[in-house]
Structures are given as C-alpha cells and as structure tokens.
GROMACS .gro file of C-alpha atoms in nm:
model
  144
    1MET     CA    1   4.816   9.781  22.212
    2SER     CA    2   4.553  10.052  22.025
    3ALA     CA    3   4.456  10.356  22.217
    4ILE     CA    4   4.158  10.410  22.005
    5TRP     CA    5   3.909  10.205  21.866
    6VAL     CA    6   3.576  10.268  21.679
    7VAL     CA    7   3.316  10.032  21.587
    8VAL     CA    8   3.111  10.090  21.345
    9ALA     CA    9   2.768   9.898  21.346
   10ASP     CA   10   2.376   9.839  21.217
   11SER     CA   11   2.148   9.562  21.324
   12SER     CA   12   2.299   9.308  21.133
   13ARG     CA   13   2.644   9.397  21.178
   14ALA     CA   14   2.935   9.535  21.339
   15ARG     CA   15   3.289   9.642  21.287
   16ILE     CA   16   3.537   9.726  21.544
   17PHE     CA   17   3.846   9.967  21.372
   18SER     CA   18   4.194  10.022  21.559
   19ALA     CA   19   4.388  10.363  21.488
   20GLU     CA   20   4.728  10.346  21.667
   21LYS     CA   21   4.812  10.733  21.667
   22PRO     CA   22   4.523  11.037  21.676
   23ALA     CA   23   4.547  11.103  21.289
   24SER     CA   24   4.614  10.716  21.186
   25PRO     CA   25   4.417  10.570  20.928
   26LEU     CA   26   4.137  10.302  21.058
   27VAL     CA   27   4.247   9.927  21.014
   28GLU     CA   28   3.975   9.672  21.069
   29ILE     CA   29   4.067   9.444  21.312
   30GLN     CA   30   3.717   9.238  21.425
   31THR     CA   31   3.397   9.192  21.247
   32LEU     CA   32   3.043   9.083  21.409
   33ALA     CA   33   2.818   8.946  21.249
   34HIS     CA   34   2.423   8.866  21.296
   35PRO     CA   35   2.239   8.745  20.988
   36GLN     CA   36   1.874   8.703  21.203
   37ALA     CA   37   1.846   9.073  21.181
   38ARG     CA   38   1.825   9.058  20.791
   39LEU     CA   39   1.566   8.800  20.774
   40HIS     CA   40   1.200   8.828  20.712
   41GLU     CA   41   0.964   8.927  21.048
   42GLY     CA   42   0.771   8.565  20.900
   43ASP     CA   43   1.128   8.392  20.912
   44LEU     CA   44   1.166   8.480  21.267
   45VAL     CA   45   0.837   8.406  21.410
   46SER     CA   46   0.696   8.041  21.379
   47ASP     CA   47   0.355   8.157  21.385
   48LYS     CA   48   0.145   8.441  21.335
   49ALA     CA   49   0.044   8.674  21.645
   50GLY     CA   50  -0.293   8.600  21.848
   51ARG     CA   51  -0.591   8.741  21.736
   52ASP     CA   52  -0.852   8.888  21.989
   53ARG     CA   53  -1.222   8.835  21.861
   54ASN     CA   54  -1.456   9.100  22.035
   55PRO     CA   55  -1.817   9.033  22.066
   56GLY     CA   56  -1.769   9.337  21.780
   57ALA     CA   57  -1.711   9.355  21.390
   58THR     CA   58  -1.329   9.400  21.445
   59SER     CA   59  -1.062   9.189  21.547
   60HIS     CA   60  -0.683   9.284  21.691
   61ASP     CA   61  -0.385   9.163  21.648
   62MET     CA   62  -0.194   9.030  21.964
   63GLY     CA   63   0.175   9.106  21.896
   64ASN     CA   64   0.348   9.370  21.724
   65GLU     CA   65   0.584   9.258  21.387
   66SER     CA   66   0.861   9.458  21.517
   67ASP     CA   67   0.909   9.320  21.853
   68THR     CA   68   1.127   9.016  21.727
   69LYS     CA   69   1.355   9.226  21.471
   70ARG     CA   70   1.349   9.435  21.813
   71GLU     CA   71   1.479   9.151  22.011
   72GLU     CA   72   1.709   9.068  21.752
   73ALA     CA   73   1.871   9.411  21.759
   74ILE     CA   74   1.902   9.387  22.180
   75ARG     CA   75   2.083   9.013  22.133
   76PHE     CA   76   2.318   9.169  21.870
   77ALA     CA   77   2.367   9.494  22.106
   78ASN     CA   78   2.456   9.271  22.372
   79GLN     CA   79   2.724   9.078  22.149
   80VAL     CA   80   2.893   9.363  22.041
   81CYS     CA   81   2.893   9.535  22.413
   82SER     CA   82   3.036   9.219  22.533
   83THR     CA   83   3.285   9.205  22.294
   84LEU     CA   84   3.356   9.609  22.362
   85GLU     CA   85   3.360   9.516  22.706
   86ALA     CA   86   3.655   9.259  22.691
   87GLY     CA   87   3.890   9.505  22.512
   88ARG     CA   88   3.818   9.713  22.774
   89THR     CA   89   3.916   9.490  23.013
   90SER     CA   90   4.209   9.366  22.841
   91GLY     CA   91   4.328   9.722  22.817
   92GLN     CA   92   4.323   9.698  22.435
   93PHE     CA   93   4.196  10.044  22.432
   94GLU     CA   94   4.153  10.399  22.589
   95LYS     CA   95   3.900  10.587  22.405
   96LEU     CA   96   3.602  10.487  22.207
   97TYR     CA   97   3.420  10.609  21.923
   98VAL     CA   98   3.073  10.498  21.821
   99ILE     CA   99   2.912  10.525  21.470
  100ALA     CA  100   2.609  10.337  21.462
  101ALA     CA  101   2.249  10.335  21.241
  102PRO     CA  102   1.996  10.579  21.477
  103SER     CA  103   1.776  10.335  21.632
  104PHE     CA  104   2.111  10.077  21.691
  105LEU     CA  105   2.271  10.332  21.856
  106GLY     CA  106   2.017  10.397  22.129
  107ILE     CA  107   2.019  10.032  22.180
  108LEU     CA  108   2.395  10.022  22.196
  109ARG     CA  109   2.404  10.303  22.443
  110LYS     CA  110   2.145  10.080  22.665
  111HIS     CA  111   2.359   9.768  22.699
  112GLN     CA  112   2.683   9.890  22.775
  113SER     CA  113   2.830   9.925  23.131
  114ASN     CA  114   2.949  10.232  23.287
  115ALA     CA  115   3.274  10.160  23.267
  116LEU     CA  116   3.236  10.109  22.911
  117GLY     CA  117   3.027  10.401  22.858
  118LYS     CA  118   3.316  10.621  23.003
  119LEU     CA  119   3.536  10.555  22.710
  120VAL     CA  120   3.308  10.654  22.444
  121THR     CA  121   3.478  11.008  22.309
  122ALA     CA  122   3.203  11.054  22.066
  123GLU     CA  123   2.887  10.913  21.875
  124VAL     CA  124   2.807  10.961  21.538
  125SER     CA  125   2.457  10.858  21.481
  126LYS     CA  126   2.474  10.735  21.081
  127ASN     CA  127   2.461  10.364  20.930
  128LEU     CA  128   2.819  10.358  20.789
  129ALA     CA  129   2.834   9.972  20.885
  130GLY     CA  130   2.906   9.883  20.486
  131HIS     CA  131   3.097  10.169  20.428
  132HIS     CA  132   3.494  10.151  20.333
  133PRO     CA  133   3.721  10.266  20.622
  134SER     CA  134   3.840  10.578  20.421
  135GLU     CA  135   3.449  10.676  20.401
  136ILE     CA  136   3.397  10.603  20.797
  137ARG     CA  137   3.739  10.802  20.891
  138LYS     CA  138   3.602  11.110  20.696
  139ASN     CA  139   3.323  11.078  20.956
  140LEU     CA  140   3.540  11.135  21.259
  141PRO     CA  141   3.706  11.424  21.392
  142GLU     CA  142   4.080  11.481  21.200
  143TYR     CA  143   4.221  11.394  21.519
  144LEU     CA  144   4.086  11.132  21.713
   0.00000   0.00000   0.00000
C-alpha cells in the first residue's frame, strides 16, 4: 500500500503517481486519457449552433462554442474522481496531492466526494501533465 498519491491532470490526460515515503521519488502507477478533449470544437458537435433571427439587422448565436469543450472536461473530471475514489475506498492512499491545469482544477474540486476532498493535502494550479516525474516532484513539498 502506498500512503501518498499525486494526481497530475489537464482536460485530456491524468497521471497518478505514488510515493512510498514522504521524501520518495514519484512512480507512475496509472494514466487516464481523454482524447476527445483534444478535438476541435467542430469535431465534437455534429451541427453548428442555432441562430436567432431577430427582425433587426443582426443575428445571434444560440450556443456557446466552449460549452462542448467544458462538457468533455466535466466528463473526464468525473472519470478521474471515480478512479481516485476507488483508490480511496480500497485504502491505497492516505494523502492526495492534486496538480492540475487551473481551469481543470476547479472542475476536479466540484466533482470529488467530500471524503476524497478530506484527503487532499495540497493543490498546485499548474499544467504539468506532460512533464517528467522529476520535474513534477520539484513542484511538491520536499516531504510529502
């Protein structure tokens, strides 16, 4: 059993690391991917947003292009939180550090259970999902 987990995520990738001791290096134990988050908006929706034709000379979009991207981020945040929750309920960690892209960090917070939230020791608002484990480790306290 590893007492410490570190999740490093953005809207398309989450990497879960463990550390056996507070000063140990990080060891990657799982990677989650959500390739839909990397698609262009047009690839995620089948049609353009509806248009509102007013009697006047202007028209207005009926949808926001970023809505679909946000929905994909929410789906992935739910998947990440479910994976972390499974680790929590099976007793695989006692402390959790969360490093996530700023916009994704807020979404993760909203979708984690209260019990999981209580195990979060610290959060780092940076996008380090593609970085080497030694670089990620430098952004955490010396003793986890």
